[in-house]
Tab-separated table of C-alpha atoms and ligand atoms in Angstrom:
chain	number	residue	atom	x	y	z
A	37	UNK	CA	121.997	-9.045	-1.648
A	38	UNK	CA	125.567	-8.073	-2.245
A	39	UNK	CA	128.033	-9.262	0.626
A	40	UNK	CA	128.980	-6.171	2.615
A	41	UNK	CA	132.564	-7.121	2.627
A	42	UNK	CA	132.071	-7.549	-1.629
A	43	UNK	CA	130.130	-4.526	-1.279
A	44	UNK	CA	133.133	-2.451	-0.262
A	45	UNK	CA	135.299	-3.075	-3.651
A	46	UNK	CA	133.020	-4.024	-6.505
A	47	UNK	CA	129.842	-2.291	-7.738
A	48	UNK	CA	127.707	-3.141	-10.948
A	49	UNK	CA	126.450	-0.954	-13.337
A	50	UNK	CA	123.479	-2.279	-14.020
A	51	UNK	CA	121.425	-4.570	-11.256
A	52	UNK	CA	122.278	-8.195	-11.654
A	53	UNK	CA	121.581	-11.455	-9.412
A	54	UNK	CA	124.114	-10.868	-6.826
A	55	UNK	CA	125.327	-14.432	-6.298
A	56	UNK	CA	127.353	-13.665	-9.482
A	57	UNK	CA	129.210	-10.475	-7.907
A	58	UNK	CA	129.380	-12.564	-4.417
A	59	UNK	CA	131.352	-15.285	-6.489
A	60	UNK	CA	135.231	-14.723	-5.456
A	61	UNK	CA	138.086	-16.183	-5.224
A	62	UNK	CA	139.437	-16.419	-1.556
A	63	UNK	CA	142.482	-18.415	-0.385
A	64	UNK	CA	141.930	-18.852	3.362
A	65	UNK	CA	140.167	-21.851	4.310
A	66	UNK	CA	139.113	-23.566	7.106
A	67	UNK	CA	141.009	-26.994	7.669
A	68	UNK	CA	137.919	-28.720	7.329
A	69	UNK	CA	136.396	-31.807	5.970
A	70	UNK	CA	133.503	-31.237	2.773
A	71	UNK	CA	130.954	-33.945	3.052
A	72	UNK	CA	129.931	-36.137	-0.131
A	73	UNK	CA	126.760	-34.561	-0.481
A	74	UNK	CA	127.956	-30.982	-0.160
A	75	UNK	CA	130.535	-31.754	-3.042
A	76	UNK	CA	128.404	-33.659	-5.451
A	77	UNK	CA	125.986	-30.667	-5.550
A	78	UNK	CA	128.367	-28.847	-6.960
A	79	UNK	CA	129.407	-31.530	-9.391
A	80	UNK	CA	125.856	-31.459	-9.804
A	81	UNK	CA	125.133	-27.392	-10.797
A	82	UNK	CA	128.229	-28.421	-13.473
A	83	UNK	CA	126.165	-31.010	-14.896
A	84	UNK	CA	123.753	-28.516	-15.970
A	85	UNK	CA	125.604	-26.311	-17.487
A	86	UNK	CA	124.859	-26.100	-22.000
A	87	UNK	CA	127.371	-27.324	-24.066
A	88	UNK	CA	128.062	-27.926	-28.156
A	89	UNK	CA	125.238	-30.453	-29.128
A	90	UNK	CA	124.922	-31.185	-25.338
A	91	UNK	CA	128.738	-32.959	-25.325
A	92	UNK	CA	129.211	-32.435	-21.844
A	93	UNK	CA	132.687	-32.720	-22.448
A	94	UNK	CA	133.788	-31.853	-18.615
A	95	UNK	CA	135.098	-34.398	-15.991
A	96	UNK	CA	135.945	-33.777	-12.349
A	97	UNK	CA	138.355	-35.472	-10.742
A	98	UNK	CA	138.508	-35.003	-7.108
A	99	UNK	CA	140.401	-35.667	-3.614
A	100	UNK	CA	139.060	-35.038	-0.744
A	101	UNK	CA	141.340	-33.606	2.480
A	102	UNK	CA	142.403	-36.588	4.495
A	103	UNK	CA	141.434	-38.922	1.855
A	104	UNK	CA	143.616	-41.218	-0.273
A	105	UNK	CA	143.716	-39.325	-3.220
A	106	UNK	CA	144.887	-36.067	-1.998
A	107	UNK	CA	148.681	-36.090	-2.265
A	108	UNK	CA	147.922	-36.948	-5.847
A	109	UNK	CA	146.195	-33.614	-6.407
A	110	UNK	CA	148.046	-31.993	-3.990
A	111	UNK	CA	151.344	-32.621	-5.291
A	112	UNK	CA	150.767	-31.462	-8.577
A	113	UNK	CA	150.521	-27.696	-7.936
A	114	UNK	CA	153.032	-24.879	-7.996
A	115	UNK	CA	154.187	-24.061	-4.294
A	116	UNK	CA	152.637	-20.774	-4.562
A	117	UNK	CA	149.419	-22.275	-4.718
A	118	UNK	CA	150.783	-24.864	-2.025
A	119	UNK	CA	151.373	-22.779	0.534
A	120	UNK	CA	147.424	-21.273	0.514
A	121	UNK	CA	145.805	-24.923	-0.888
A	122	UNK	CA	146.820	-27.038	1.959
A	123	UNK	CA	143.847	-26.280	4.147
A	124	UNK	CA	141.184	-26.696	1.766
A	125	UNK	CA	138.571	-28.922	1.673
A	126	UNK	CA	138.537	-30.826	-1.441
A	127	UNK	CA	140.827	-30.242	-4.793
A	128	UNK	CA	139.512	-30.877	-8.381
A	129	UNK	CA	140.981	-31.701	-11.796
A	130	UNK	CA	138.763	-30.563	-14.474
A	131	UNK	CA	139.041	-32.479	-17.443
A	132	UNK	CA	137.725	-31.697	-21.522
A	133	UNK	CA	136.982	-34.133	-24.083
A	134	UNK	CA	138.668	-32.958	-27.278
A	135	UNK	CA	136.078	-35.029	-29.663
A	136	UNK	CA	132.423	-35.693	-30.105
A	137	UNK	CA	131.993	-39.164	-28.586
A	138	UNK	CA	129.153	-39.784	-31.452
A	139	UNK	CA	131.593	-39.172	-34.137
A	140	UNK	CA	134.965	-38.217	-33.409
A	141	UNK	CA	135.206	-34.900	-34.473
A	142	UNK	CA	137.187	-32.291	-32.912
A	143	UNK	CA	134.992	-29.426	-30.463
A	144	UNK	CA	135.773	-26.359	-31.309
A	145	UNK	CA	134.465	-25.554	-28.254
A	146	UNK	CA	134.861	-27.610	-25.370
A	147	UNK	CA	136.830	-25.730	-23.551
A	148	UNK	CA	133.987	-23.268	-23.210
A	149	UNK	CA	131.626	-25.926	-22.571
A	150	UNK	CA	133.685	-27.026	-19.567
A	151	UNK	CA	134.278	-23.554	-18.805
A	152	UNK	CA	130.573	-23.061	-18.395
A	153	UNK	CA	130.156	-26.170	-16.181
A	154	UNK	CA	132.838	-24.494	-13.808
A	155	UNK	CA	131.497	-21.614	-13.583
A	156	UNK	CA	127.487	-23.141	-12.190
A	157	UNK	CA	129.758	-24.966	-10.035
A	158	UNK	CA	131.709	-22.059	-8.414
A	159	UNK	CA	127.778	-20.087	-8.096
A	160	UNK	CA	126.458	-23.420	-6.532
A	161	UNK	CA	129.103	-23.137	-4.145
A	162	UNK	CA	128.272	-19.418	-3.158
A	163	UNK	CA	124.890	-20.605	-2.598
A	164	UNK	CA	125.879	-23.465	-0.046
A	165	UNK	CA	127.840	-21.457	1.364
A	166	UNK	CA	131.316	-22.545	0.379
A	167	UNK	CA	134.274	-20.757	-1.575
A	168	UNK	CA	136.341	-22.034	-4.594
A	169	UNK	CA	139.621	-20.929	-6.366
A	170	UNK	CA	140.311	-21.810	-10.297
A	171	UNK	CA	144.190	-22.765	-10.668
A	172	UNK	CA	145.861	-23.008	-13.565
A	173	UNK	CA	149.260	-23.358	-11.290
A	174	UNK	CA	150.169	-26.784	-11.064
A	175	UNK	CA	152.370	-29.804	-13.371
A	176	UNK	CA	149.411	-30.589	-16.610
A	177	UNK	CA	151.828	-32.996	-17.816
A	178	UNK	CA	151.938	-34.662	-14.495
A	179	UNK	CA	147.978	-34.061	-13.691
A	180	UNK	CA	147.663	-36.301	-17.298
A	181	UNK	CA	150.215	-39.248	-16.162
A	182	UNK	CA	149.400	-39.530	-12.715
A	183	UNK	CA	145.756	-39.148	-12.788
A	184	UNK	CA	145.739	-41.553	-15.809
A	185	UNK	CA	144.003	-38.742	-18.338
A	186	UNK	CA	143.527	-40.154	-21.664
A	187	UNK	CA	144.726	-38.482	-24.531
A	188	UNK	CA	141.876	-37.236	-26.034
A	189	UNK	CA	141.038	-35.202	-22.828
A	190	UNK	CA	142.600	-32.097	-22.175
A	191	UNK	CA	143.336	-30.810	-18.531
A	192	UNK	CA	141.979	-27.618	-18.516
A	193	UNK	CA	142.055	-26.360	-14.804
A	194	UNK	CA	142.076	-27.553	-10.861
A	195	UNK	CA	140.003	-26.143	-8.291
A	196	UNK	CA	140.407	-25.521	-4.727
A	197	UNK	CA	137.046	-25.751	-2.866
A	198	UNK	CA	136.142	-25.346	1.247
A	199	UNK	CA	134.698	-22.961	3.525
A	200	UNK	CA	136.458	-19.843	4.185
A	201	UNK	CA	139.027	-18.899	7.107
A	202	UNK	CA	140.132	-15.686	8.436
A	203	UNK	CA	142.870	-13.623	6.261
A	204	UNK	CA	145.064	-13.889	9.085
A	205	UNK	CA	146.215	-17.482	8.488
A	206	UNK	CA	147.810	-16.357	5.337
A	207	UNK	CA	151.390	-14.627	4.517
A	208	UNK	CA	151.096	-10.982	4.442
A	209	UNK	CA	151.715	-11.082	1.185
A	210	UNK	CA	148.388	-13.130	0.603
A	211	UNK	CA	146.457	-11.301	3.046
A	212	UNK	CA	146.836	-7.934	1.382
A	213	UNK	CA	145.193	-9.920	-1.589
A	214	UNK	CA	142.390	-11.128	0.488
A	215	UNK	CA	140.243	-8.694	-1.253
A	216	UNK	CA	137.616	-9.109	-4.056
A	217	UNK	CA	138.774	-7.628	-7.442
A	218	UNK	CA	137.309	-5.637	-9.885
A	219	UNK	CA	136.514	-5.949	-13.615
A	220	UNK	CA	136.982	-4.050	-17.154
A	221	UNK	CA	134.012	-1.693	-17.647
A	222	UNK	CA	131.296	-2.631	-20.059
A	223	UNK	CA	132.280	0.033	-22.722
A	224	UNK	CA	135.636	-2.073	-22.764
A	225	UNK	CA	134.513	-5.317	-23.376
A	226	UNK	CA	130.982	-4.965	-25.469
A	227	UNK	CA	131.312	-3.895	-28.864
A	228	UNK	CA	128.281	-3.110	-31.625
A	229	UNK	CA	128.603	-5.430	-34.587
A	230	UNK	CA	132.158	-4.466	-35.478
A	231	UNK	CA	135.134	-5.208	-33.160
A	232	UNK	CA	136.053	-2.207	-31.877
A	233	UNK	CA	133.122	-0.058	-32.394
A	234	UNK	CA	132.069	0.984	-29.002
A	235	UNK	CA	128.439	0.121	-27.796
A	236	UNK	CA	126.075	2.664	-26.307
A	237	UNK	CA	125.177	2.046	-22.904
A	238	UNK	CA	121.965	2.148	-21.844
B	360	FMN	C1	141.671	-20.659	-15.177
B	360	FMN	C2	142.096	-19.912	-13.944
B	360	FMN	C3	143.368	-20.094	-13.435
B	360	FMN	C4	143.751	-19.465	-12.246
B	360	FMN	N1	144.973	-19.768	-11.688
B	360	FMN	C5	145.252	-19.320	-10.440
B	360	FMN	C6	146.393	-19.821	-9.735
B	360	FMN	O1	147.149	-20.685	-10.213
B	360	FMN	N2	146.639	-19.318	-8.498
B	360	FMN	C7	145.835	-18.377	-7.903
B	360	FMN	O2	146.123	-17.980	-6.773
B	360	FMN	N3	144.721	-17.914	-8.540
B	360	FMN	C8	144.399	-18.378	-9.776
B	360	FMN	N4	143.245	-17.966	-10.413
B	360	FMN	C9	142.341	-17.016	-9.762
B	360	FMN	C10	142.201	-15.723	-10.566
B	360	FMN	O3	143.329	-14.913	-10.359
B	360	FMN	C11	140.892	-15.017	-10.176
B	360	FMN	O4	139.802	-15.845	-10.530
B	360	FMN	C12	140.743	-13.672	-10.882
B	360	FMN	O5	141.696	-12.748	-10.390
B	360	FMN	C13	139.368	-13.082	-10.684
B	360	FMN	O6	139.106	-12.933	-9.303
B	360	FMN	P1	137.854	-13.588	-8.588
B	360	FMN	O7	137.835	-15.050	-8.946
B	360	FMN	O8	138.118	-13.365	-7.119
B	360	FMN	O9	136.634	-12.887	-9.086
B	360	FMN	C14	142.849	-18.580	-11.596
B	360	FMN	C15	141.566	-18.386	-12.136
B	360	FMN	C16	141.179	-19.043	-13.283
B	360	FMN	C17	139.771	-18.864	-13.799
């Protein structure tokens, strides 16, 4: 079932499993710990996701809250995302191999590979229960030195991941965001064997 709160801003046009609609991206969290087995399930639902000759070109790099590792992650984003990021429960660094490991060839395509893998683990998430927000605002050249990424990696994204808090903990500014979005309408973004030639809905 659709989330009554989701409910309230977006619809679908046609009927689809709802974990996909239910998939947004919050920014209150709960300050609270994410245990290993509730995080490697959704490095898990990644894992599965297809990829160009079955690559598998993502890797997750993660830091839990409290943990070692965390000002490394932590430190590496834009204050904007600072300011909202601080109480969540784990932070990720996803990762693309460039190459083919059999033969060294560039992927066209591992981008959307990895793309793919972040996406099962974002739905995994709604099914446990737990929220996650893609970033693309923090230092890449910093993510690669500090977290020791080897050149023929790319750092495609981080993720914030925890359980969600109440929109009051954030800025105003933030809370009045606190909403799920919307998206383009079908007739916008299918087309019928030509770019630009609109399809007909069913
Ligand atoms: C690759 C990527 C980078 C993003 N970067 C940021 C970011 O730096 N800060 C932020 O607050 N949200 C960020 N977002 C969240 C998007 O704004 C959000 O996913 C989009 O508006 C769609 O909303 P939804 O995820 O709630 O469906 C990012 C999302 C993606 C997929």
């Amino acid at each position: 079932m659709i989330d009554q709160e989701v409910g309230k801003t977006r619809s679908t046009t046609y009927e689809i499993n709802p974990v996909i609609v239910n998939r947004w991206s919050p920014r209150s969290f709960v300050n609270d710990e994410i245990s290993d087995k509730e995080l490697f399930s959704l490095f898990e639902a990644a894992r599965w996701a297809p990829s160009s000759s079955n690559s598998q070109p993502w890797r997750f790099i993660y830091a839990k809250r409290n943990s070692k590792n965390w000002n490394d992650l932590f430190n590496l984003l834009i204050d904007f995302n600072k300011q909202w990021c601080s109480d969540a429960s784990a932070l990720v660094v996803i990762v693309s191999r460039k190459n083919f490991e059999n033969n060294g060839k560039p992927s066209i395509t591992h981008q959307f590979d990895t793309g793919a893998a972040w996406e099962n683990l974002a739905i995994q998430a709604v099914s446990q229960g737990l929220i996650t927000h893609a970033m693309a605002g923090f230092d890449y050249e910093k993510a690669r030195k500090d977290l020791a990424v080897p050149d023929d990696y790319e750092v495609v994204a981080m993720i914030a991941i925890g359980k969600r808090g109440p929109k009051e903990k954030l800025s105003p500014e933030l809370q009045a965001r606190e909403i799920p979005n919307t998206r383009k309408p079908l007739s916008e973004i299918v087309m019928d064997g030509k770019f630009g030639s609109k399809a007909e809905l069913p």
